[in-house]
Coordinates of C-alpha atoms in Angstrom, one line a residue:
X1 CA 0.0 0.0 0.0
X2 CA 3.1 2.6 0.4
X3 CA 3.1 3.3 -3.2
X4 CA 4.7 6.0 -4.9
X5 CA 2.1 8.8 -6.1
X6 CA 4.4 10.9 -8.1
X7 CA 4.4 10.9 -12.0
X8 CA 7.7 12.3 -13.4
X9 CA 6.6 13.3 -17.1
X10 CA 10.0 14.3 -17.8
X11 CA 11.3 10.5 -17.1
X12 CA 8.6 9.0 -19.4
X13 CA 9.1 10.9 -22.6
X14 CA 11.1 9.5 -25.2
X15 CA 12.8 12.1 -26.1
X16 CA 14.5 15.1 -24.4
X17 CA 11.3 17.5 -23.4
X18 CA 10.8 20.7 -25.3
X19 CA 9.3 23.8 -24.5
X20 CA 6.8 26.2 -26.7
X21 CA 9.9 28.5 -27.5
X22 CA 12.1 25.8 -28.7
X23 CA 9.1 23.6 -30.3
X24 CA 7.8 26.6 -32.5
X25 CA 11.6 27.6 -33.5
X26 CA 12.3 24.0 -34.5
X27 CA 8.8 24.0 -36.6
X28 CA 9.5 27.2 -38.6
X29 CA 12.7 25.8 -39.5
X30 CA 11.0 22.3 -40.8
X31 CA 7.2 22.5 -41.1
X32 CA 7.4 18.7 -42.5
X33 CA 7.9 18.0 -38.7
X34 CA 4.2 18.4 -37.6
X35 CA 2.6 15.3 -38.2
X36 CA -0.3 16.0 -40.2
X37 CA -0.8 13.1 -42.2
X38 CA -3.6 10.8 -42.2
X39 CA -5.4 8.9 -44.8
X40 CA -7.6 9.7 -47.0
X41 CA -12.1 9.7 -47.2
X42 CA -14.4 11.0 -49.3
X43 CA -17.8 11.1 -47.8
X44 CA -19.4 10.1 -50.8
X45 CA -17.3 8.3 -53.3
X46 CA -14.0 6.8 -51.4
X47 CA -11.2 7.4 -53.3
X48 CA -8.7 4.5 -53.3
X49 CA -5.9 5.8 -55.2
X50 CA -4.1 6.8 -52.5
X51 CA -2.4 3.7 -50.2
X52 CA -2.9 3.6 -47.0
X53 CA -0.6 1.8 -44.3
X54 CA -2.1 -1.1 -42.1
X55 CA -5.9 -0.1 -42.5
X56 CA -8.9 -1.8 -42.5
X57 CA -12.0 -1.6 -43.6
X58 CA -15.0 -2.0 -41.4
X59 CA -18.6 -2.7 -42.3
X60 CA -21.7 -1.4 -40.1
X61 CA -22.1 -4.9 -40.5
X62 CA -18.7 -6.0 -39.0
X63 CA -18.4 -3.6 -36.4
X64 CA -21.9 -5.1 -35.1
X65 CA -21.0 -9.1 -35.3
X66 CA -17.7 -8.5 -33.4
X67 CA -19.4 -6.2 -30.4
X68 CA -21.9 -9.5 -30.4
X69 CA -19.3 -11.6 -30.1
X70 CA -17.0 -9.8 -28.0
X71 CA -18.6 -6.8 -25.9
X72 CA -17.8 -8.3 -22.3
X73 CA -20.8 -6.8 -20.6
X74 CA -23.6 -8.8 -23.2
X75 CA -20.7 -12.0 -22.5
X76 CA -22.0 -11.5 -18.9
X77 CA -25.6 -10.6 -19.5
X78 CA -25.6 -13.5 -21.7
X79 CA -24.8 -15.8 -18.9
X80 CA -28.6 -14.9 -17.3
X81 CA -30.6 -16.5 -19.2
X82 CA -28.8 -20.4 -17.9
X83 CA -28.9 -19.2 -14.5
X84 CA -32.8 -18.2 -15.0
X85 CA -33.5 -22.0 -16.4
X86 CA -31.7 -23.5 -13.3
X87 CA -34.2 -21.5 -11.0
X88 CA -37.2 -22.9 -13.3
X89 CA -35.5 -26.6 -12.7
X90 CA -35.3 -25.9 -8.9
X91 CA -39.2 -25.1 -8.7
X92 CA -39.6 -28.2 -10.6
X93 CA -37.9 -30.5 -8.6
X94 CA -40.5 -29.8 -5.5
X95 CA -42.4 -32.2 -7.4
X96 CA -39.7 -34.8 -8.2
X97 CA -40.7 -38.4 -6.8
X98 CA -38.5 -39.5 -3.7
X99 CA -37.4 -43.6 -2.6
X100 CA -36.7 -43.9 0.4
X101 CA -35.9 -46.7 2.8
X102 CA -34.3 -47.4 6.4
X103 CA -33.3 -50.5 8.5
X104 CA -32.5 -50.4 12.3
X105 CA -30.9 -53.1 13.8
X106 CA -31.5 -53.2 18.0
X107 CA -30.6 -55.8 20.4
X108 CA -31.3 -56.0 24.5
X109 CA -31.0 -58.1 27.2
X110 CA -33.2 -57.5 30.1
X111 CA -32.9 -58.5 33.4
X112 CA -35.9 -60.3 35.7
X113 CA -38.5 -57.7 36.6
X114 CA -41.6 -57.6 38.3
X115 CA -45.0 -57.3 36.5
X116 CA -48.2 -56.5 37.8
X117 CA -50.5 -57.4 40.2
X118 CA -53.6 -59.3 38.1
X119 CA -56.7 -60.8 38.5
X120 CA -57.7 -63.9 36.5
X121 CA -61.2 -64.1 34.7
X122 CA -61.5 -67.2 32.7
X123 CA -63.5 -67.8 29.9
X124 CA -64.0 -71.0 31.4
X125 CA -66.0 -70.5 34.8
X126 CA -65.1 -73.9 36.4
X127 CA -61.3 -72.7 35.8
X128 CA -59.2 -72.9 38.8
X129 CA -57.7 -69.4 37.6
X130 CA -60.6 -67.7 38.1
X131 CA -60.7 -64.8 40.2
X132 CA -57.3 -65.8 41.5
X133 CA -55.0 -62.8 42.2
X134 CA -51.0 -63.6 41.1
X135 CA -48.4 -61.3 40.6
X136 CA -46.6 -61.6 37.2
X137 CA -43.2 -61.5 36.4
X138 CA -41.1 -60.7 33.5
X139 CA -38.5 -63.6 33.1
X140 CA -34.5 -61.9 31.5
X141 CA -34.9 -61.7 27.8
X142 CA -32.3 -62.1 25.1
X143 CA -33.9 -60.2 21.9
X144 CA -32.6 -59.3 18.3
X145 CA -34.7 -56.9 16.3
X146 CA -34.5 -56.0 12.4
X147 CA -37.1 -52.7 11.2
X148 CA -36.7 -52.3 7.7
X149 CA -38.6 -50.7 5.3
X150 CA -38.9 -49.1 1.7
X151 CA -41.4 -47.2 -0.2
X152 CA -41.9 -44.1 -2.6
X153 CA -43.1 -40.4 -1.6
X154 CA -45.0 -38.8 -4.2
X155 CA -45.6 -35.4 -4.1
X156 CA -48.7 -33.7 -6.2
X157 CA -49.6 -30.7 -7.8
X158 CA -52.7 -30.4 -5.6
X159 CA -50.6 -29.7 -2.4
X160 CA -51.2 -33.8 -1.0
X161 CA -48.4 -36.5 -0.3
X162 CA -49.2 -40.1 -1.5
X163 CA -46.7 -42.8 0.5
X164 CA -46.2 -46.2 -0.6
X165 CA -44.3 -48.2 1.3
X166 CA -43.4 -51.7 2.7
X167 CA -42.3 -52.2 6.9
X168 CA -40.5 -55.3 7.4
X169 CA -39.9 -56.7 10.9
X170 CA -38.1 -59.7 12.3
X171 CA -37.6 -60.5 16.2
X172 CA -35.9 -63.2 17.4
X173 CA -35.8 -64.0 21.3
X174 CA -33.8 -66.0 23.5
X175 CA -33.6 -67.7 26.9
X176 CA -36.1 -69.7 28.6
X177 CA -39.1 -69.7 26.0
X178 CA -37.5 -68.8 22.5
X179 CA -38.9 -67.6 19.7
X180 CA -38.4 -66.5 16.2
X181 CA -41.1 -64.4 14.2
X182 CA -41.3 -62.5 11.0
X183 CA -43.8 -59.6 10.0
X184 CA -44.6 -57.9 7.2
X185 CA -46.8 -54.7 5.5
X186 CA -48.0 -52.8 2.6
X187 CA -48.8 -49.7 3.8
X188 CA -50.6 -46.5 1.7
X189 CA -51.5 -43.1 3.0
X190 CA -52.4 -39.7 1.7
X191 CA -52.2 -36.2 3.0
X192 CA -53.9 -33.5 1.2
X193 CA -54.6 -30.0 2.4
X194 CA -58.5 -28.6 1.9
X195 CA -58.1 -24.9 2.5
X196 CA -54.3 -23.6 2.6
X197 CA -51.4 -24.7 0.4
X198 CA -54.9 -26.9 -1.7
X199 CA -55.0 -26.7 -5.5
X200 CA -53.0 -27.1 -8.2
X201 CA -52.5 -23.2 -9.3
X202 CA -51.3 -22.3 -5.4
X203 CA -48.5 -24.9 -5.6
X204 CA -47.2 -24.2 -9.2
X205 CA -47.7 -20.8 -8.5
X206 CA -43.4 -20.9 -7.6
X207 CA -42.9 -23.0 -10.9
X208 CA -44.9 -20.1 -13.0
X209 CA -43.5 -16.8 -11.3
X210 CA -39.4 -18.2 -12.0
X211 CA -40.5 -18.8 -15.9
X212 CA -42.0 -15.5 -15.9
X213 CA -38.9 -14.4 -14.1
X214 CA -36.7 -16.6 -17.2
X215 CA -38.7 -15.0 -19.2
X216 CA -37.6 -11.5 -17.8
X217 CA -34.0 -12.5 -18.4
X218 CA -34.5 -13.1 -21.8
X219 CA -35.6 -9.6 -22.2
X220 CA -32.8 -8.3 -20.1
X221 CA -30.7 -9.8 -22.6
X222 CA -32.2 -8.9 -25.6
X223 CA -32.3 -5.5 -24.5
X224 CA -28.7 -5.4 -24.0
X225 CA -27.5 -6.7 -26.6
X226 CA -30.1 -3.8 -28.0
X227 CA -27.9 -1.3 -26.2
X228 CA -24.6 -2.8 -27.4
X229 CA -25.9 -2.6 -30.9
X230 CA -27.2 1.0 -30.3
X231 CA -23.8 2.4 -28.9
X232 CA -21.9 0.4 -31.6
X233 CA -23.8 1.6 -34.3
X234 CA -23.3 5.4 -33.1
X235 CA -19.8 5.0 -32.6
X236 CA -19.6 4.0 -36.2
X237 CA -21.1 7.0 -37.5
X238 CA -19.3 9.5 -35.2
X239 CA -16.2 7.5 -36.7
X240 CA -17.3 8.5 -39.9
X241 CA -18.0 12.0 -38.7
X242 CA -14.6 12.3 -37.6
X243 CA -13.2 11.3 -40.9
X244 CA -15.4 13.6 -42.8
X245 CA -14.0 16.3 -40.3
X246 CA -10.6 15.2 -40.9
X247 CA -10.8 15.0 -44.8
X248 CA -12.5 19.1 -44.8
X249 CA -9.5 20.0 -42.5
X250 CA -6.6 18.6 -44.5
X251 CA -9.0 20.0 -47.9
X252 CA -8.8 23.4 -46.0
X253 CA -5.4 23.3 -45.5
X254 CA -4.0 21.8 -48.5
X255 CA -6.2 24.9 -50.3
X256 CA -4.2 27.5 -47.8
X257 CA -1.3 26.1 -48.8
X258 CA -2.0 26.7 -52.0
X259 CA -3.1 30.2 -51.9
X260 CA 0.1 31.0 -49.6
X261 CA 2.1 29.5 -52.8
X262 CA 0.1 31.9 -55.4
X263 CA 0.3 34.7 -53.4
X264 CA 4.5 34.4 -52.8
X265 CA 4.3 33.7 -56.8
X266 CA 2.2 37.0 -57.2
X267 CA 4.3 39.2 -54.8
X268 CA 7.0 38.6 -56.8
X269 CA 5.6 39.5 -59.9
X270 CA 4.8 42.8 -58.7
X271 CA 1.0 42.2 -58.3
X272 CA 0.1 41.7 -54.9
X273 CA 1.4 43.8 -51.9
X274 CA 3.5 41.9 -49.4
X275 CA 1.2 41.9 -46.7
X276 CA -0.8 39.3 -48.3
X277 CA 1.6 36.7 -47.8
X278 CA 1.1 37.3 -44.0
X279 CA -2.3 37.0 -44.6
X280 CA -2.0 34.1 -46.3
X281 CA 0.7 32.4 -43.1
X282 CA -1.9 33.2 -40.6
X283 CA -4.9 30.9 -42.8
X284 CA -2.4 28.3 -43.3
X285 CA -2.2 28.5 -39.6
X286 CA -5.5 28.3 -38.3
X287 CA -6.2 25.4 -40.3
X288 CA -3.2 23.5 -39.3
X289 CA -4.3 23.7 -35.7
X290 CA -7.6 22.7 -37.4
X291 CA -6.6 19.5 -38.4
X292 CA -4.2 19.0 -35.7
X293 CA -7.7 18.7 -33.5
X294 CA -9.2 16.8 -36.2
X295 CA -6.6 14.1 -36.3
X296 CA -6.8 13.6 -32.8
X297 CA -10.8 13.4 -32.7
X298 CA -10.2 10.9 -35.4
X299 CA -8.3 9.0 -33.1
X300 CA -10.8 9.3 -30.0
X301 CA -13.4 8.1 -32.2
X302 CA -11.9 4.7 -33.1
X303 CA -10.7 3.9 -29.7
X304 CA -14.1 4.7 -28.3
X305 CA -15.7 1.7 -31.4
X306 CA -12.5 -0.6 -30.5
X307 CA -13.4 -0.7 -26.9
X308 CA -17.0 -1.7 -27.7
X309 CA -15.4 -4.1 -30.4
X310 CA -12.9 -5.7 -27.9
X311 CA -11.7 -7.6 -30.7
X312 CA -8.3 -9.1 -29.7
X313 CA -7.0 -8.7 -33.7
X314 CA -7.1 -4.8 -32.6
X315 CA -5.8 -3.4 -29.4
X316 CA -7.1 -0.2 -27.9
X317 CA -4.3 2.1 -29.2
X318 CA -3.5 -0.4 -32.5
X319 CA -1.8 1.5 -35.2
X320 CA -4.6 0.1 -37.7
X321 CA -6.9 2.3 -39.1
X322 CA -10.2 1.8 -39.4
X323 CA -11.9 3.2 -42.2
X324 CA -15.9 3.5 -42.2
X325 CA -16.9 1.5 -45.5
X326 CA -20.9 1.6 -45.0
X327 CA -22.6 4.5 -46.8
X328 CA -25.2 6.4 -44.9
X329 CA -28.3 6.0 -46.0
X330 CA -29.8 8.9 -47.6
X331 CA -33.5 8.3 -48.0
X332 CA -36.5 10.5 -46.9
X333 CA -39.4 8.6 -44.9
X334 CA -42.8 10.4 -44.4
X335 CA -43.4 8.2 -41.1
X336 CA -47.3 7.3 -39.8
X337 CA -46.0 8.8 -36.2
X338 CA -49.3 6.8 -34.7
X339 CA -48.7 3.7 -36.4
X340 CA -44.8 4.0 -35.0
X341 CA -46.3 4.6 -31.7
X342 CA -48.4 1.7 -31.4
X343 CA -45.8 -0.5 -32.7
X344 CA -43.4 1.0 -30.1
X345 CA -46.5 -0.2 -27.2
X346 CA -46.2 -3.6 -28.7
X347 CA -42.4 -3.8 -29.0
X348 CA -40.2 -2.3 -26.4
X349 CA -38.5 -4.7 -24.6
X350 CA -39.2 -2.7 -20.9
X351 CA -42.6 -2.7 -21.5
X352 CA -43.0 -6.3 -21.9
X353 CA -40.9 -6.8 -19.5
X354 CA -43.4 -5.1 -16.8
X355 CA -46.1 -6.8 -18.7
X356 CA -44.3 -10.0 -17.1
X357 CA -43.9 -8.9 -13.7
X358 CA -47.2 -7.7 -13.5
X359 CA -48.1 -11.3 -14.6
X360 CA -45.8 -12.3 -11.7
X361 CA -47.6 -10.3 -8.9
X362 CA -51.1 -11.5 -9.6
X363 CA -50.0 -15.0 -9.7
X364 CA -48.2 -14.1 -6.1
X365 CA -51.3 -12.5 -4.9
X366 CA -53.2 -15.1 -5.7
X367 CA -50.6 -17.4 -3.5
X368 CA -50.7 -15.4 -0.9
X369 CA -54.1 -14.9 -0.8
X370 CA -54.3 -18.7 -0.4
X371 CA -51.9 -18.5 2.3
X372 CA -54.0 -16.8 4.4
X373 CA -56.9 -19.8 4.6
X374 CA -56.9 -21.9 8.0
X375 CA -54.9 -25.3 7.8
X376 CA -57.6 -27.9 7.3
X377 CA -55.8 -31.5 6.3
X378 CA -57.4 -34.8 5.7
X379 CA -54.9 -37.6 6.3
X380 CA -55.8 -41.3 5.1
X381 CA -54.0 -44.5 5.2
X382 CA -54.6 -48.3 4.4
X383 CA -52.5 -51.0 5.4
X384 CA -52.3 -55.2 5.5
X385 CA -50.3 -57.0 7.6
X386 CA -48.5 -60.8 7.7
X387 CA -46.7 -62.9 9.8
X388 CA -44.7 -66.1 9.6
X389 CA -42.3 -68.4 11.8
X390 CA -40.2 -69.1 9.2
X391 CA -38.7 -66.0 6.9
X392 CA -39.8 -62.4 5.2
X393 CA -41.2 -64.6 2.2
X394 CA -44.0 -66.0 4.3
X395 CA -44.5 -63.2 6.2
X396 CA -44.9 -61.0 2.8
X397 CA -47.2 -63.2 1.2
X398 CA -50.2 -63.1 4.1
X399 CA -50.4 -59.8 3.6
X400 CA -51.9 -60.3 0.3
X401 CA -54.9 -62.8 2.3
X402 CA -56.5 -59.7 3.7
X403 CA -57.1 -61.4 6.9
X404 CA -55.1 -58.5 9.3
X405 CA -55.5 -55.2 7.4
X406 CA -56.3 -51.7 9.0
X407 CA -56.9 -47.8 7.7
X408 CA -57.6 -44.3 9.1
X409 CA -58.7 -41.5 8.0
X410 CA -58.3 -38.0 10.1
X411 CA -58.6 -34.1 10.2
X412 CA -56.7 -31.6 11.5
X413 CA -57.4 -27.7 11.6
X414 CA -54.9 -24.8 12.9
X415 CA -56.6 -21.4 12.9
X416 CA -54.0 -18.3 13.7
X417 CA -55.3 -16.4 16.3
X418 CA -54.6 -12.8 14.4
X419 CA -53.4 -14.0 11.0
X420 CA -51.6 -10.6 10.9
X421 CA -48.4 -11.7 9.0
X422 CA -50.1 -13.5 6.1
X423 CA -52.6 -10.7 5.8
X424 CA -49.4 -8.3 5.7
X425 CA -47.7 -9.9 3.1
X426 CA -50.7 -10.2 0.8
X427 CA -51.5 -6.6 1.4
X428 CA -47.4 -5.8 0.5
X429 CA -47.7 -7.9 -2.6
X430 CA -51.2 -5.8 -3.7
X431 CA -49.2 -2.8 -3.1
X432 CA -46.7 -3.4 -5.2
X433 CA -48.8 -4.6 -8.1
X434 CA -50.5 -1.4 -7.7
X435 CA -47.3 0.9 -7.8
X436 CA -46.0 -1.3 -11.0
X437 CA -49.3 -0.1 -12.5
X438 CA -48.4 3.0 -12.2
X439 CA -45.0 2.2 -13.6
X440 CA -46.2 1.2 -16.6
X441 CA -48.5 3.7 -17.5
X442 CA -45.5 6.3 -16.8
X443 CA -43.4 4.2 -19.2
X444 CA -46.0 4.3 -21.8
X445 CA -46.4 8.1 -21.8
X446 CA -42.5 8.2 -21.7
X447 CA -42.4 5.5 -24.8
X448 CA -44.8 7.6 -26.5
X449 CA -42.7 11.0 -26.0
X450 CA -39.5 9.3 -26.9
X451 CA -41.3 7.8 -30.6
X452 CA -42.2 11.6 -31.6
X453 CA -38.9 12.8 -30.2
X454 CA -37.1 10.9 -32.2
X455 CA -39.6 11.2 -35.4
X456 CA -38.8 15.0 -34.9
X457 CA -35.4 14.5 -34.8
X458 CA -35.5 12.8 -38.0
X459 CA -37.4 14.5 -40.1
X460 CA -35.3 17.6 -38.6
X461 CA -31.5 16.1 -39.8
X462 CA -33.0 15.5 -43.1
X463 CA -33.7 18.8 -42.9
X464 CA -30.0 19.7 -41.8
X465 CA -28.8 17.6 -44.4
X466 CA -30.5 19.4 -47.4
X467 CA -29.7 22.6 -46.1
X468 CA -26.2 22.2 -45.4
X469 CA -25.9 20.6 -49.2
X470 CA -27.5 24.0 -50.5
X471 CA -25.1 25.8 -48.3
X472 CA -21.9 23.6 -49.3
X473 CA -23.1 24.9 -53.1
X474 CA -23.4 28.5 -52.5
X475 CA -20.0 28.7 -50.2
X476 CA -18.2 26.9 -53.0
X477 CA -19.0 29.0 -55.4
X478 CA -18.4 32.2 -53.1
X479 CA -15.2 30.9 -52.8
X480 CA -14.5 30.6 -56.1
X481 CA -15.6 34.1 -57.3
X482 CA -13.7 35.8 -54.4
X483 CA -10.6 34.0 -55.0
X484 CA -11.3 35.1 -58.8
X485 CA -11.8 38.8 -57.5
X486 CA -8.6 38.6 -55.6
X487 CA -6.4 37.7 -58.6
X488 CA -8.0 41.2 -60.1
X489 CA -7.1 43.2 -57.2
X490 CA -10.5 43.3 -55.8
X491 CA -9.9 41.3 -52.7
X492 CA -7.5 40.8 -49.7
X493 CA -6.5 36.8 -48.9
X494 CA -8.2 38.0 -45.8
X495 CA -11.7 38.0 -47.4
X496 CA -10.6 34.6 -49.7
X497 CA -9.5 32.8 -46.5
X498 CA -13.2 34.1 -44.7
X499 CA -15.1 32.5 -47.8
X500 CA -12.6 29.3 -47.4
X501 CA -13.7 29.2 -43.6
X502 CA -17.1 29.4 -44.1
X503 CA -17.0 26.7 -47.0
X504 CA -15.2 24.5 -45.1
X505 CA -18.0 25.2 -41.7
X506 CA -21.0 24.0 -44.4
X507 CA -18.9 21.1 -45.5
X508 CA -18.5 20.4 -41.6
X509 CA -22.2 21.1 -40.9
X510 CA -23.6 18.5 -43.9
X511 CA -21.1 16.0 -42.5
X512 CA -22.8 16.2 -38.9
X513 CA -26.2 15.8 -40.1
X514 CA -25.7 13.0 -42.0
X515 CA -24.0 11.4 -39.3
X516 CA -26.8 12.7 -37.0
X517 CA -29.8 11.2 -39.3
X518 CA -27.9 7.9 -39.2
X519 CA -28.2 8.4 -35.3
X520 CA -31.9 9.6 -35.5
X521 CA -32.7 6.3 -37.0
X522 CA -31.0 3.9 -34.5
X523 CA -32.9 6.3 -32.1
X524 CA -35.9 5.6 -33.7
X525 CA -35.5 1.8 -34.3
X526 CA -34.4 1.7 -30.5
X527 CA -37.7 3.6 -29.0
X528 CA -40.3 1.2 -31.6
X529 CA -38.3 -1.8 -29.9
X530 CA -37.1 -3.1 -33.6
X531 CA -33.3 -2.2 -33.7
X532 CA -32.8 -5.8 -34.0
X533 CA -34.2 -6.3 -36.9
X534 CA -33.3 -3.0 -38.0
X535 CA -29.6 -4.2 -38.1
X536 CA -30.5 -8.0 -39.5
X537 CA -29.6 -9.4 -35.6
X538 CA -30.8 -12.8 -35.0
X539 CA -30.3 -12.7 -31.0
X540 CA -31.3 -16.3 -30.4
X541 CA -28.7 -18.3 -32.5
X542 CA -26.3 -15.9 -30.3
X543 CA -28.1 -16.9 -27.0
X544 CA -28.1 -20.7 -27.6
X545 CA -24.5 -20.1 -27.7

């Protein structure tokens, strides 16, 4: 725990550190220094010519099976759904059949003790026993005992116990008067409760509310891996954002450059004043630490998609570059906003999910309501008995005569004084149900708001995106007329270099909202509750996995 908290800088740096002074005199003397270089995209038509050094293309497509297969947090919600069917498999075994069986083994030897004091009455009446008074004793014993039995336990759906089993007995005595006997039994009894814990819906009521709670999982993970698709898919596009940002910053300053070199070439001619070419330094400039920003946004942008792609071909800070191959798609819907919102009241995940636990309190109301009945059991049992001298065999088969057989049948009732604790817990589970209620018809209004939001926000960065293409139009042609004017003498660079800025801020603009309608649709499929389909996911192949 005694670590060292201070970070020298100055020992992790490669190379000897510089300050601004030194860094600025070193660039003047080499501008080819700055690193400024980064490949090339077109936001429409890629252009390939140019070869580019350990890149890689990446699909929408791509980017969304490798965040499937490799995003660790849907790994882990993925591991739900086998946990939920265990809990459904533990309900289930209530009701699983059980043997059982057990043997005791005793043996004692008693000493001479006295009996009781008795009077005879003899059947027959001349009997010298009759009415004789004698005092009885119990002569030392010697006696060997084996209590074995087997059977099944059967539990049932209507809240009773059926029992079949088989007692087996031998006792063998010693000492004065031996003797050797063998008995034997078939034995069946029954337990079922009339009132609390009766009926097949109260005792499967466990069994129902963990497949409603499986089914919950499911959702969970479907939704997540909703949410992995949704954050992979916009860090795709704000990749592609970033590379559109990057391409109109290197543009912009390749186009400086080039105006810096015309205006040198025209001061020495004779027809510019000399003050342009200052004018022309400080454009080059600005765009420089343009793209300088540009470049490293680029950079943030993939690391943020390679940390939701966790692929192990790419590490986090890989010198790869990814290159956005998808094309946005650029296509006007006229949406039917009430169609969309019912669809979204059918779809989303959360509201089926509540749909499901709402399904899960009623059944648990109606348990508990049960719950709070009396205990009122009826009990039954049949049994026949045998007995033989010899061995079990005997002894078994005179229990199949039917000359010793016996049965029972019995009630018993337990009534709670208060019944307050029962009566609490039903009245905790109604409460709940009725707050969920609530829930639901909150996260239906919100559903609702979050559908038209996100229509709105479509229709309005189609909007952006038209616009911004008029804009990119008129600015380019601005450009070229004062760049035109300026070769006549009618303009400063000043003014060129204003038109290039403001061209190169539409270019930046149409960029954004395109990027930002691809978003508005994810937002949309996301809030209807079909961004699965919308990106050609089949979740369940991915599950059974």
């Amino acid at each position: 725990m005694q670590r060292d908290e201070d970070l020298a800088l100055p020992d992790l740096s490669r190379a000897e550190p510089k300050t601004l002074d030194t860094a600025i005199a070193e660039f003047r003397a080499d501008p080819k220094k700055l690193d400024l270089t980064a490949p090339p995209i077109v936001l429409e038509e890629k252009d390939t010519t140019e070869a580019v050094d350990e890149s890689h293309a990446l699909t929408i497509a791509d980017a969304r099976a490798m965040a499937l297969t490799n995003n660790l947090d849907l790994k882990i919600a993925l591991i739900d759904p086998s946990i939920a069917a265990t809990v459904v498999s533990e309900e289930e075994a209530r009701f699983d059949d059980l043997i059982f069986a057990r043997a005791k083994y005793s043996n004692k030897d008693t000493p001479f003790l006295d009996g009781d004091v008795v009077n005879f009455k003899a059947v027959d009446k001349n009997s010298p026993l009759n009415d004789e008074i004698a005092k009885l004793g119990y002569m030392p014993q010697s006696a060997e005992q084996w209590d074995v039995e087997a059977g099944i336990m059967i539990p049932l759906r209507t809240g009773g116990t059926v029992t079949l089993s088989t007692p087996l007995e031998n006792k063998s005595k010693s000492r004065f008067v031996a003797s050797d006997q063998y008995r034997s039994a078939l034995r069946f009894s029954m337990s079922q409760p009339l009132l609390r814990d009766a009926g097949i819906s109260t005792n499967v009521a466990g069994i129902r509310i963990a497949r409603y709670e499986q089914q919950i999982v499911d959702l969970k993970t479907r939704l997540q891996s909703i949410r992995v698709l949704a954050t992979v898919d916009k860090a795709y596009w704000a990749l592609y954002a970033a590379w559109g940002e990057l391409d109109i910053r290197r543009q912009q300053y390749e186009i400086a450059q080039q105006n810096l070199t015309m205006v040198k070439r025209r001061v020495e001619e004779g027809l510019t004043a000399a003050i342009e070419i200052n004018r022309a330094e400080i454009g080059v400039a600005e765009r420089m630490e343009s793209l300088i920003v540009a470049n490293t946004r680029l950079k943030l942008s993939q690391r943020q998609l390679l940390q939701f792609l966790n692929d192990k071909r790419y590490g986090i800070d890989t010198s790869t570059i990814m290159i956005p191959e998808t094309s946005p798609m650029l296509v006007s819907f006229d949406f039917d906003r009430e169609a969309l919102a019912r669809k979204a009241l059918d779809g989303r995940l959360e509201l089926l999910e509540l749909e499901l636990k709402l399904a899960a309190d009623a059944t648990k109301i109606d348990y508990l309501e049960n719950q709070t009945l009396p205990m009122f059991m009826l009990d039954y049992s049949y049994g026949t008995q045998g007995r033989d001298y010899d061995d079990f065999g005997g002894a078994y088969g005179d229990t199949f005569t039917g000359r010793y057989d016996d049965w029972s049948v019995g009630l018993r009732l337990e009534i709670p004084l208060t019944n307050e604790l029962r009566k609490s817990r039903l009245s905790r589970a109604v409460q709940q149900r009725l707050q969920r209620l609530t829930t639901r018809d909150l996260k239906e209004l919100t559903v609702r708001r979050e559908i038209y939001d996100a229509l709105d926000t479509v229709s309005q960065n189609w909007q952006r995106i038209i616009a911004a293409r008029q804009n990119v139009v008129l600015a380019g042609a601005n450009y070229d007329a004062e760049l035109k004017q300026f070769e006549e003498g009618l303009r400063t660079m000043t003014e060129v270099l204003e038109m290039l800025t403001k061209l190169g801020d539409s270019q930046m603009k149409e960029v954004r909202a395109i990027a930002d309608y691809q978003v508005g649709l994810i937002d949309l499929a996301y809030a209807t509750g079909t961004l699965l389909g919308y990106s050609k996911v089949d979740l369940a192949g991915l599950i059974s996995k």
